Short mmCIF file of C-alpha atoms and ligand atoms in Angstrom, two decimals:
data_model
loop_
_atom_site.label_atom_id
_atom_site.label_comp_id
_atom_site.label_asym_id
_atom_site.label_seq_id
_atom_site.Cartn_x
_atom_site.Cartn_y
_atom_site.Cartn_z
CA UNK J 1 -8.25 -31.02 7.49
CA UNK J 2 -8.20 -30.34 3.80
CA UNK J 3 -4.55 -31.62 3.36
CA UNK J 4 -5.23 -34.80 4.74
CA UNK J 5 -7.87 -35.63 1.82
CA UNK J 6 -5.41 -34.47 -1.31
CA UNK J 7 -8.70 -36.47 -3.23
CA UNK J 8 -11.37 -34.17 -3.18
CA UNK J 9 -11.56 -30.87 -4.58
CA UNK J 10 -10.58 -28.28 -2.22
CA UNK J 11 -12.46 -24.88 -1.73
CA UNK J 12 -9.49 -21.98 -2.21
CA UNK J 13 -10.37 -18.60 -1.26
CA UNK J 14 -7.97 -15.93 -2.01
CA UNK J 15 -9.06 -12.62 -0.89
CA UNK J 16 -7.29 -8.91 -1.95
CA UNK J 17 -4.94 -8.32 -4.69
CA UNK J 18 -2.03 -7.47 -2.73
CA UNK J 19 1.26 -7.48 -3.22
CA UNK J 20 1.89 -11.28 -2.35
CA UNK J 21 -1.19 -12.81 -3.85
CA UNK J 22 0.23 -11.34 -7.16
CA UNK J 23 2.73 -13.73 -7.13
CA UNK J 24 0.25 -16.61 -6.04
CA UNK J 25 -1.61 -15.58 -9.18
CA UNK J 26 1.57 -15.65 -10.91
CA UNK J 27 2.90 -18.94 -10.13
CA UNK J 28 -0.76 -20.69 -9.85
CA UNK J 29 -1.17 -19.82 -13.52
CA UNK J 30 1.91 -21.41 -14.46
CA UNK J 31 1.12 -24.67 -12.31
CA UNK J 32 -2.42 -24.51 -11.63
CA UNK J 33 -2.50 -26.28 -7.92
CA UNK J 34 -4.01 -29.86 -8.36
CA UNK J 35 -7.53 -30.89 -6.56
CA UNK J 36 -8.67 -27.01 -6.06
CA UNK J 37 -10.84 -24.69 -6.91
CA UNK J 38 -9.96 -21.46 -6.76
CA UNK J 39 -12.12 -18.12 -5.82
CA UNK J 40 -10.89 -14.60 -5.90
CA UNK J 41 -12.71 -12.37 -3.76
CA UNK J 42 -11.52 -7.92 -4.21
CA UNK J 43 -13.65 -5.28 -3.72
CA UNK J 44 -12.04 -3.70 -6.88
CA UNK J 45 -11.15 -5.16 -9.88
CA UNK J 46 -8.17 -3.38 -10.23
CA UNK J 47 -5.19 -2.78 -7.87
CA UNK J 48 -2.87 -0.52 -7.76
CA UNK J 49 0.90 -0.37 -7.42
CA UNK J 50 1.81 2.22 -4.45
CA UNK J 51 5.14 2.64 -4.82
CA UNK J 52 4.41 4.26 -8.22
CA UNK J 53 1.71 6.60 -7.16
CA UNK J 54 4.06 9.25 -5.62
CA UNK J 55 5.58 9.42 -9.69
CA UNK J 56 2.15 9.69 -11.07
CA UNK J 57 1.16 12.31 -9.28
CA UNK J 58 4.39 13.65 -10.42
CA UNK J 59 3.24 13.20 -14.30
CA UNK J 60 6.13 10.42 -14.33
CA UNK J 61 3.35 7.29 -15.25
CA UNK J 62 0.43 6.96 -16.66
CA UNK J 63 -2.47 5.21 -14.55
CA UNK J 64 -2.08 2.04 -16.79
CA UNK J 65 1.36 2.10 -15.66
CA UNK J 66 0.42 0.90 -11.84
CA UNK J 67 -2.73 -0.92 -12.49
CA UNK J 68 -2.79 -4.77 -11.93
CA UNK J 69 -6.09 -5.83 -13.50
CA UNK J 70 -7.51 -8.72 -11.33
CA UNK J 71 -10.05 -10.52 -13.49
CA UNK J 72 -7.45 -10.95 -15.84
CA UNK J 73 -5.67 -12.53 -13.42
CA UNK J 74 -8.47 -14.41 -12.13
CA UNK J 75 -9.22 -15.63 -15.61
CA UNK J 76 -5.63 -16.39 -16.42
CA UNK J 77 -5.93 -19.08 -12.81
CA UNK J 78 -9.39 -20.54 -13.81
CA UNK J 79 -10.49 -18.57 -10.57
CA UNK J 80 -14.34 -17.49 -10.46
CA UNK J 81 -14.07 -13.74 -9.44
CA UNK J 82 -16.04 -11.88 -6.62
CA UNK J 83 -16.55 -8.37 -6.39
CA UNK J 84 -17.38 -7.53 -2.29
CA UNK J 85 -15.85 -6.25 0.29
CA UNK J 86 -14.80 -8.66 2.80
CA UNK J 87 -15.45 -7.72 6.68
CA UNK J 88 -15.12 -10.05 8.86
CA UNK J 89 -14.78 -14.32 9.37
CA UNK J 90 -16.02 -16.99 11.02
CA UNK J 91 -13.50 -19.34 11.84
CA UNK J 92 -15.28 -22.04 13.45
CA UNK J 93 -17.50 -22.08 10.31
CA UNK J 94 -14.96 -21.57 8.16
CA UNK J 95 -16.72 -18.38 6.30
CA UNK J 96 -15.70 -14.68 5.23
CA UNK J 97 -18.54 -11.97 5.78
CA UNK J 98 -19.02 -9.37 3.05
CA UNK J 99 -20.41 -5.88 3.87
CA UNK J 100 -23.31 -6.64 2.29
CA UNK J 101 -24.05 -9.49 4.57
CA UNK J 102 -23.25 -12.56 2.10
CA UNK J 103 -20.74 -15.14 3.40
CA UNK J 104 -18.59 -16.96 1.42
CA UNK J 105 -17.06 -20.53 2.93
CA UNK J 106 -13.76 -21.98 2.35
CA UNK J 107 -11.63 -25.25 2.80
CA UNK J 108 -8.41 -22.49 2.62
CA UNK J 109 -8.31 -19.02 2.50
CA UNK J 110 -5.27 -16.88 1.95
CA UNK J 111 -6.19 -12.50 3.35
CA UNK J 112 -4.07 -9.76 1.68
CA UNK J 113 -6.02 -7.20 1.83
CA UNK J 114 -3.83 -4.06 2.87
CA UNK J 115 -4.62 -1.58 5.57
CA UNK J 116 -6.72 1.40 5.93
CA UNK J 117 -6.03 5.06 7.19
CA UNK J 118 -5.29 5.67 10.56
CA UNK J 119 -7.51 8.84 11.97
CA UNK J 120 -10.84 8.61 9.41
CA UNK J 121 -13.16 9.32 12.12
CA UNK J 122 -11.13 12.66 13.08
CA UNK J 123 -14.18 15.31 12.81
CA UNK J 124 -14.19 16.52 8.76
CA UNK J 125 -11.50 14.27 7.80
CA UNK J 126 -13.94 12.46 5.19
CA UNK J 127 -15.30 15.52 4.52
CA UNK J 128 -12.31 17.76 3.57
CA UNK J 129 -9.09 15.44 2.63
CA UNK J 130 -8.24 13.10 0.70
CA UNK J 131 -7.21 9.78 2.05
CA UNK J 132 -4.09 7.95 0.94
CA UNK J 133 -6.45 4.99 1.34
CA UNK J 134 -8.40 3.06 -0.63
CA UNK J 135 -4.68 3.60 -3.22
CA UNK J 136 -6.70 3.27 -6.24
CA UNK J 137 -9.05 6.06 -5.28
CA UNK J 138 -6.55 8.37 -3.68
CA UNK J 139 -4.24 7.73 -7.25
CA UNK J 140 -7.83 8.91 -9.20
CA UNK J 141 -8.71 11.66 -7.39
CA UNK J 142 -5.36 13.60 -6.29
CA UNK J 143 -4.73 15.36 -9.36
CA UNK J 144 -8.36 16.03 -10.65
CA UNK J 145 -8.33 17.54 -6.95
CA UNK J 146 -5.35 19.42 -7.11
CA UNK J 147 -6.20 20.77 -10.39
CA UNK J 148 -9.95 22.38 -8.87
CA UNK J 149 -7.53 23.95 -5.84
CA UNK J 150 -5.53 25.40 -8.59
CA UNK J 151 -8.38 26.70 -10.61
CA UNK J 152 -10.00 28.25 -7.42
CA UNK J 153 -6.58 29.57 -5.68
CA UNK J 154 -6.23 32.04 -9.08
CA UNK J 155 -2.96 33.53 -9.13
CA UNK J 156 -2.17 33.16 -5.33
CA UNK J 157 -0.01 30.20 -4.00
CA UNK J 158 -1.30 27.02 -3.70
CA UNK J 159 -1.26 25.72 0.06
CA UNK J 160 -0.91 22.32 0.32
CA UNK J 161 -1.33 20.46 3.14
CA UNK J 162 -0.23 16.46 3.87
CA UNK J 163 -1.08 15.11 7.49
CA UNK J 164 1.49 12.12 7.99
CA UNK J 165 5.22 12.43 8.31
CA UNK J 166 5.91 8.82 7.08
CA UNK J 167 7.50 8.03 3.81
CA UNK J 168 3.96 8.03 1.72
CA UNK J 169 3.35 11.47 2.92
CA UNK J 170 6.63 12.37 2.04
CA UNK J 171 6.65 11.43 -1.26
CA UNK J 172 3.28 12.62 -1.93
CA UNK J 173 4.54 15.98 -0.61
CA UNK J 174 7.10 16.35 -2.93
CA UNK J 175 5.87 14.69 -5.76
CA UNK J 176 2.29 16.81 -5.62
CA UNK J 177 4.49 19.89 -4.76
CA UNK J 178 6.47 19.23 -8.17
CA UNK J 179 3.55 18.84 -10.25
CA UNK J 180 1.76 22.36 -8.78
CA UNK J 181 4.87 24.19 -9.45
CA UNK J 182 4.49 22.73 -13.33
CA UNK J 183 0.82 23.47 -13.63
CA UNK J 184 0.12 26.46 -11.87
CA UNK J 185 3.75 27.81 -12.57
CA UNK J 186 3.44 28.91 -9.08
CA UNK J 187 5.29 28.42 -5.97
CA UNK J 188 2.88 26.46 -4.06
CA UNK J 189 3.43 26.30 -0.17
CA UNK J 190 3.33 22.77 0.85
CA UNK J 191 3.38 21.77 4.65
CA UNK J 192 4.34 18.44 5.96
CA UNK J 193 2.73 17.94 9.32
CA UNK J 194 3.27 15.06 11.55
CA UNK J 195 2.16 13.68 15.26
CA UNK J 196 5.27 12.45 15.93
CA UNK J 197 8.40 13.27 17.51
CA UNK J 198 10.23 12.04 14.17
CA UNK J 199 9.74 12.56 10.80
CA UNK J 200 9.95 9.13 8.94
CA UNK J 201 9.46 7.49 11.98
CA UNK J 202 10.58 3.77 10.87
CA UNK J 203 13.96 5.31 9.16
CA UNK J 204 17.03 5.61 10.56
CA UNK J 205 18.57 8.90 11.30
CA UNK J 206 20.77 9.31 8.31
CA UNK J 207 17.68 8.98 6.17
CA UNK J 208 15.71 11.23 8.45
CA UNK J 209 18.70 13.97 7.83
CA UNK J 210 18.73 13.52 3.99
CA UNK J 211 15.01 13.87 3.68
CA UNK J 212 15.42 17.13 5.99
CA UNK J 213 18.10 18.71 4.14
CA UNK J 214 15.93 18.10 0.79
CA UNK J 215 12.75 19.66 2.52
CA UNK J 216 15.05 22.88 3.28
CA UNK J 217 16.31 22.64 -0.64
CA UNK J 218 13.28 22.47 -2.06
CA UNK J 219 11.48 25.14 0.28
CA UNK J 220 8.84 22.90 2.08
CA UNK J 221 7.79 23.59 5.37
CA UNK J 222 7.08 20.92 8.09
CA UNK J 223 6.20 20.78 11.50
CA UNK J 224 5.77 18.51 14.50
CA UNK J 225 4.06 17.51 16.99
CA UNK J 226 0.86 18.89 16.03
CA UNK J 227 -1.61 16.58 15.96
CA UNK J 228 -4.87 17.50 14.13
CA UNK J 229 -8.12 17.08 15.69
CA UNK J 230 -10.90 18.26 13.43
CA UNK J 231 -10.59 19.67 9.86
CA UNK J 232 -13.17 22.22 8.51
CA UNK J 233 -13.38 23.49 4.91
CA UNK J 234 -9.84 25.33 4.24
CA UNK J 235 -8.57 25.11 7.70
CA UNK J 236 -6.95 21.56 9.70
CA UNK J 237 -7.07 22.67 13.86
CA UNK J 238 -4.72 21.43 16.08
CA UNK J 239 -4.88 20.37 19.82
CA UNK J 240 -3.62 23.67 20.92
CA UNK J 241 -5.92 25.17 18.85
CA UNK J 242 -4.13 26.76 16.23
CA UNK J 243 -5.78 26.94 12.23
CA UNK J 244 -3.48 26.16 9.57
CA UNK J 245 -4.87 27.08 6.10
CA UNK J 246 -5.26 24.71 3.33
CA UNK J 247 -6.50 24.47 -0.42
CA UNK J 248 -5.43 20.77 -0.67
CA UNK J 249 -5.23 18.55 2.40
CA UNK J 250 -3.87 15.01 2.21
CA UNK J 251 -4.37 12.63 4.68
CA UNK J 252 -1.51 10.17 4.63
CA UNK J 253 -1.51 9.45 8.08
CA UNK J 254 -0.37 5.47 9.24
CA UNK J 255 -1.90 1.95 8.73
CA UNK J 256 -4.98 0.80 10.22
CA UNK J 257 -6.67 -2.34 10.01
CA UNK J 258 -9.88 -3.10 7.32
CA UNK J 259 -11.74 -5.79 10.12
CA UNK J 260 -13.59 -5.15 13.01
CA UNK J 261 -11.43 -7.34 14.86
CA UNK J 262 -8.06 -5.58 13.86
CA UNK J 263 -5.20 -7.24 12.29
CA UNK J 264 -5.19 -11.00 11.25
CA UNK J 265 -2.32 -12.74 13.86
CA UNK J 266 -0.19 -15.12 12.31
CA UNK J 267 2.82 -17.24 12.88
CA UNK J 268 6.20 -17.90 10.65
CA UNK J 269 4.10 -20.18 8.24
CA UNK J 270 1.90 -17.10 7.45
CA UNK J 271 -0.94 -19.04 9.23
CA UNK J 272 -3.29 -18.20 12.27
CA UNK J 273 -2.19 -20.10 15.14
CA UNK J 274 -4.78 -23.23 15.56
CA UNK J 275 -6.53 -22.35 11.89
CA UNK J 276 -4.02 -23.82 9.63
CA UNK J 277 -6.39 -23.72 7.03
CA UNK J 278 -6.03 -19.22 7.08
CA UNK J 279 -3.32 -17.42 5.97
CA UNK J 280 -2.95 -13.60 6.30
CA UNK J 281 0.13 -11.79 4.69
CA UNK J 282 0.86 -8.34 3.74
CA UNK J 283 -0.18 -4.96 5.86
CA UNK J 284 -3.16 -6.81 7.23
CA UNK J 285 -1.51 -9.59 9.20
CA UNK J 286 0.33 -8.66 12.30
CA UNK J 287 3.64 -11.49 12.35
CA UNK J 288 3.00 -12.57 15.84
CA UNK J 289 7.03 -13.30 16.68
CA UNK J 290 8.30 -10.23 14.93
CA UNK J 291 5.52 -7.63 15.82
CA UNK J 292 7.44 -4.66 15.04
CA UNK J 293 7.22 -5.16 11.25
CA UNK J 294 6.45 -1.81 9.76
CA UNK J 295 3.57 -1.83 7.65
CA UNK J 296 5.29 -1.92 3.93
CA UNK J 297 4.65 -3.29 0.64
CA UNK J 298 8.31 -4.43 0.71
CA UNK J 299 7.38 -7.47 2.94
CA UNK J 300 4.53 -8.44 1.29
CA UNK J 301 6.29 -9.09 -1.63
CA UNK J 302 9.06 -11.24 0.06
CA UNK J 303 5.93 -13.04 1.23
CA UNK J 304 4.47 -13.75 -1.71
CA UNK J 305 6.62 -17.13 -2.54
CA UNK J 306 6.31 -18.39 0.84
CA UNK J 307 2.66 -18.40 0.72
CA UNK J 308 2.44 -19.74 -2.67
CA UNK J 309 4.74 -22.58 -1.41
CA UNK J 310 2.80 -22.84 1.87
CA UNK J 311 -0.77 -22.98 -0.11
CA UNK J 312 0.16 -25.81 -2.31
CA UNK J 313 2.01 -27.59 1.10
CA UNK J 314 -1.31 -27.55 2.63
CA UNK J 315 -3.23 -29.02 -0.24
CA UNK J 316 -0.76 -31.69 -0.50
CA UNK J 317 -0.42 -32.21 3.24
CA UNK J 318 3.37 -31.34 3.35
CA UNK J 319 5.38 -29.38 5.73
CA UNK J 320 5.34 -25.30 5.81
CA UNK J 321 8.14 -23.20 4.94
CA UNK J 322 8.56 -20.24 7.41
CA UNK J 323 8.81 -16.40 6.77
CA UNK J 324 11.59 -14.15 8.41
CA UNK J 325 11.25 -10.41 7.62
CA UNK J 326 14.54 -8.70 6.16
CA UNK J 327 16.24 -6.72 8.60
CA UNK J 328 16.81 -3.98 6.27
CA UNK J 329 15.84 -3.06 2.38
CA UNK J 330 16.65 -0.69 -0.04
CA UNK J 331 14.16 2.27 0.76
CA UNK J 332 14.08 4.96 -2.02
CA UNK J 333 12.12 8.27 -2.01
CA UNK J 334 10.69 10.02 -4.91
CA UNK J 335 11.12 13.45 -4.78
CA UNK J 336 9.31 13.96 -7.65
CA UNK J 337 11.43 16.10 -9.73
CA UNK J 338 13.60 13.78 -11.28
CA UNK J 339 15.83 12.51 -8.31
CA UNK J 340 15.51 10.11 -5.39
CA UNK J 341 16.74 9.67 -1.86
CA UNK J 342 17.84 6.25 -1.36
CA UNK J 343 19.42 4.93 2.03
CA UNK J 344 20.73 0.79 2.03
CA UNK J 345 22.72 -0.17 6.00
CA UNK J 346 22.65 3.14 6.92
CA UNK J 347 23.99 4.75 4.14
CA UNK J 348 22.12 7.12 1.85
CA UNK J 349 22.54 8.78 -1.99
CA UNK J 350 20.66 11.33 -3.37
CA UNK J 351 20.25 12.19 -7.18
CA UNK J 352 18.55 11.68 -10.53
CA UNK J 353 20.71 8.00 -10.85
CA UNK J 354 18.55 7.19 -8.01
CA UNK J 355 15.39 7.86 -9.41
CA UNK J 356 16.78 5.54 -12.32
CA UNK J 357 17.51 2.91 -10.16
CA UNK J 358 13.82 3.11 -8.42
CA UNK J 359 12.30 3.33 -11.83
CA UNK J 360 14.04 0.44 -13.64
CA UNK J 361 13.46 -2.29 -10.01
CA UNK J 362 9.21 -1.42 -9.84
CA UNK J 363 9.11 -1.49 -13.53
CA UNK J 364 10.79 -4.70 -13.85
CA UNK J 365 8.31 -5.23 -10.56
CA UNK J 366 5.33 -4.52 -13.04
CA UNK J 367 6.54 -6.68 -15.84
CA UNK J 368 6.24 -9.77 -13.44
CA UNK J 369 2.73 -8.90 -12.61
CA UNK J 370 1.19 -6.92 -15.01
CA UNK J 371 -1.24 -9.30 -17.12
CA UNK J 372 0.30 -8.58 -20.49
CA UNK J 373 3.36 -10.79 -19.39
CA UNK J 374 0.37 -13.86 -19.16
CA UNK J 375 1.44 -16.33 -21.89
C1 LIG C 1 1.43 6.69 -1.48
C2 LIG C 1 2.03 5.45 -0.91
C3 LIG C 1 3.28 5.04 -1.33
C4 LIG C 1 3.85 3.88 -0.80
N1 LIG C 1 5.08 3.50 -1.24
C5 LIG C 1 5.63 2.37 -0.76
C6 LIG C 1 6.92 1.94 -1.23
O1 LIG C 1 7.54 2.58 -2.08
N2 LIG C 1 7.42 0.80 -0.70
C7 LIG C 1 6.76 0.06 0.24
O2 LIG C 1 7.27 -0.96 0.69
N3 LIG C 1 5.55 0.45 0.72
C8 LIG C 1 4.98 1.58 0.24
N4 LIG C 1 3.74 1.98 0.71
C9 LIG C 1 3.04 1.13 1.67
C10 LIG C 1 2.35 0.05 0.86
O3 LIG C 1 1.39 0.66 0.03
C11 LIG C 1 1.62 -1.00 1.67
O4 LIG C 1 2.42 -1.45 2.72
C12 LIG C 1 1.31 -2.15 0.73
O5 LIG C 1 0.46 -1.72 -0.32
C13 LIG C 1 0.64 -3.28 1.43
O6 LIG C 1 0.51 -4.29 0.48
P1 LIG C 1 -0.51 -5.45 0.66
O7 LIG C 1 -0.02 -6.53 -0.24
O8 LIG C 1 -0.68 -5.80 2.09
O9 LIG C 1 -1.93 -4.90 0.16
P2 LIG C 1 -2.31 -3.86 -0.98
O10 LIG C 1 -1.25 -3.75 -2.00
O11 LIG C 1 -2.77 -2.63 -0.30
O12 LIG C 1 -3.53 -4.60 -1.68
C14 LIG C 1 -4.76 -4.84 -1.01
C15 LIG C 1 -5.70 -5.50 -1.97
O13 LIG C 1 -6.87 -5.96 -1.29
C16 LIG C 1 -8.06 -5.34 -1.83
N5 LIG C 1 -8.94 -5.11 -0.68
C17 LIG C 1 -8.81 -4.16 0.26
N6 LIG C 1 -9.77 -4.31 1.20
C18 LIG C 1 -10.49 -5.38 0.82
C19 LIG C 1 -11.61 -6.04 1.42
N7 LIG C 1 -12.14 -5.64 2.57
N8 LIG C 1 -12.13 -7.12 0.77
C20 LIG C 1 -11.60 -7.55 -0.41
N9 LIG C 1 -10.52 -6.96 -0.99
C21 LIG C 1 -9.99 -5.90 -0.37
C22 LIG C 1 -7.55 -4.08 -2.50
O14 LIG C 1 -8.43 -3.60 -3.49
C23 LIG C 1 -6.23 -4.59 -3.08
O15 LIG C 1 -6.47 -5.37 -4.22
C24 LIG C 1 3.15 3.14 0.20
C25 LIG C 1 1.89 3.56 0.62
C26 LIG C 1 1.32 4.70 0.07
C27 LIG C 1 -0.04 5.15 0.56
#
């Protein structure tokens, strides 16, 4: 085990920039961990803060705004940095598998790598939308996208289309339907389509109502229950068969998991039962004993001190510290044109003082993170 031998110099393998390896970053530069040496393993050198991609698409943030750049980071540790794209491990071996066939061993290794889209391999969905996933991508592309569906839509209405009801393709339906309206000066018609029986389907039902009532307000349509099964160039076609026009089609559709073998399971420590020596936090672990944790960045960040404590407990050979998802949060929606829904234990406010309040608590988040606050 490597805690029992705090001597030698330990093999630490963090892979992803998410949300809770920030803070390992964070608090690792600070107190370097002793006896370790640390690699950094991201298939992009930059990551990207969701929760403020619905505002830039908005024009509320710059890109440099969101952006986490992750060899400063892995400069500011002492880390050696790895650009790949991790696939797969070998537990028995102890080594991660890279899609271009390397493999990379570890004494520890820490996975936050996110999720993927749901519904990529739905005929012409590579083809014709763009995915909410890989973030970074999806933040580049939207408006340089919108902008061509503008230019080619001439003086009739823009149609947008987002596939996923959830509270990414929410926001991205308001917040891209804002920033058409401002550039095109048009009206465009922007359709919110979901699978499911419920729009927002992890919200509760006051939430559900305010998001509703602001969909009516601000003259979006939505529908339900029509799952999409192929998309061709301008049209999406449901199961029944029906073609529903599009200039713009976002696919924003749930979480899905980046390995072969799914998501990574893990107990309260954050660890894979009988691997102590893995951790997994974030979208791509699935929390064995509370398995209905949505899929949010929210959690990831809660777990982001645990694991940092848990890390340096395992070089040291001391005992774990265990994780218990909130049962609620604050969840706020931008809307994109200056206001926010929020909802807290059921409750929910709408209104510009909301966007404040969403603004000020992920800019403070990006101040914590962002490399400029290294010292
Ligand atoms: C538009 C949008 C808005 C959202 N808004 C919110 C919100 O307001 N609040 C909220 O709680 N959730 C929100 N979410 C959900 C949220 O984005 C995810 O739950 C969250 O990002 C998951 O964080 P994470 O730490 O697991 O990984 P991520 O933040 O997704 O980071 C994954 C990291 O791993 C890297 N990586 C990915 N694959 C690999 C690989 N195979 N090998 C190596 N590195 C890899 C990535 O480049 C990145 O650095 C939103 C999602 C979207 C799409």
């Amino acid at each position: 085990m490597p805690a029992s031998s705090p001597s030698s110099r330990q093999n630490l393998l963090l892979i992803g920039g998410g949300h809770a390896h920030l803070e390992v970053f964070r608090a690792f530069h600070e107190q370097p961990p002793e006896n370790c040496k640390i690699t950094l393993l991201v298939d992009q050198p930059t990551a990207v803060y969701s929760g403020m991609v619905p505002g830039f698409l908005a024009g509320q943030y710059q890109e440099d705004a969101l952006s986490f750049d992750l060899r400063k980071w892995a400069q500011a540790m002492g880390a050696q940095l790895v650009l790949g794209r991790a696939v797969g491990m070998d537990l028995d071996a102890r080594e991660v598998e890279l899609a271009d066939g390397m493999r990379m061993s570890y004494d520890l290794c820490s996975w936050n790598i996110g999720s993927a889209v749901v519904g990529l391999d739905v005929p012409g969905v590579r083809e014709f939308a763009l995915a909410t996933r890989p973030i970074g991508d999806f933040a580049q592309q939207a408006i340089p996208r919108l902008r061509d569906a503008i230019r080619l839509r001439g003086k009739n209405p823009l149609r947008i289309l987002v596939v996923g009801g959830g509270a990414a393709g929410m926001e991205i339906a308001f917040c891209l339907d804002h920033r058409a309206l401002q550039e095109h000066g048009v009206k465009p018609e922007t359709t919110v389509l979901y699978s499911s029986h419920t729009l927002l389907p992890n919200a509760d039902f006051p939430l559900q109502n305010a998001v509703m009532r602001q969909i009516k307000r601000r003259g979006l349509k939505f529908r339900h229950g029509q799952k999409i099964v192929a998309l061709h160039e301008g049209e999406a076609e449901t199961w029944n068969g029906e073609r529903i026009p599009f200039d713009l089609c976002i696919w924003a559709t749930g979480a899905d998991a980046h390995l072969a073998d799914g998501w990574i399971p893990v107990g309260p420590s954050l660890q894979v039962e009988n691997h102590p020596e893995v951790f997994a936090v974030g979208d791509c672990a699935h929390l064995t004993y509370a398995p209905n944790t949505p899929k949010a960045g929210v959690y990831a960040v809660r777990q982001g001190p645990v694991l940092e404590r848990n890390l340096r407990a395992m070089l040291r050979g001391h005992p774990m510290r265990l994780y218990q998802p909130q049962d609620d949060f604050l969840t706020l929606l931008n809307l994109g044109d200056g206001r926010a829904v929020g909802a807290k234990f059921g409750a929910t406010f709408t209104g510009k003082w909301v966007m404040w309040m969403k603004d000020w608590i992920d800019r403070r988040f990006m101040r914590k993170y962002q490399t400029r606050s290294i010292r």
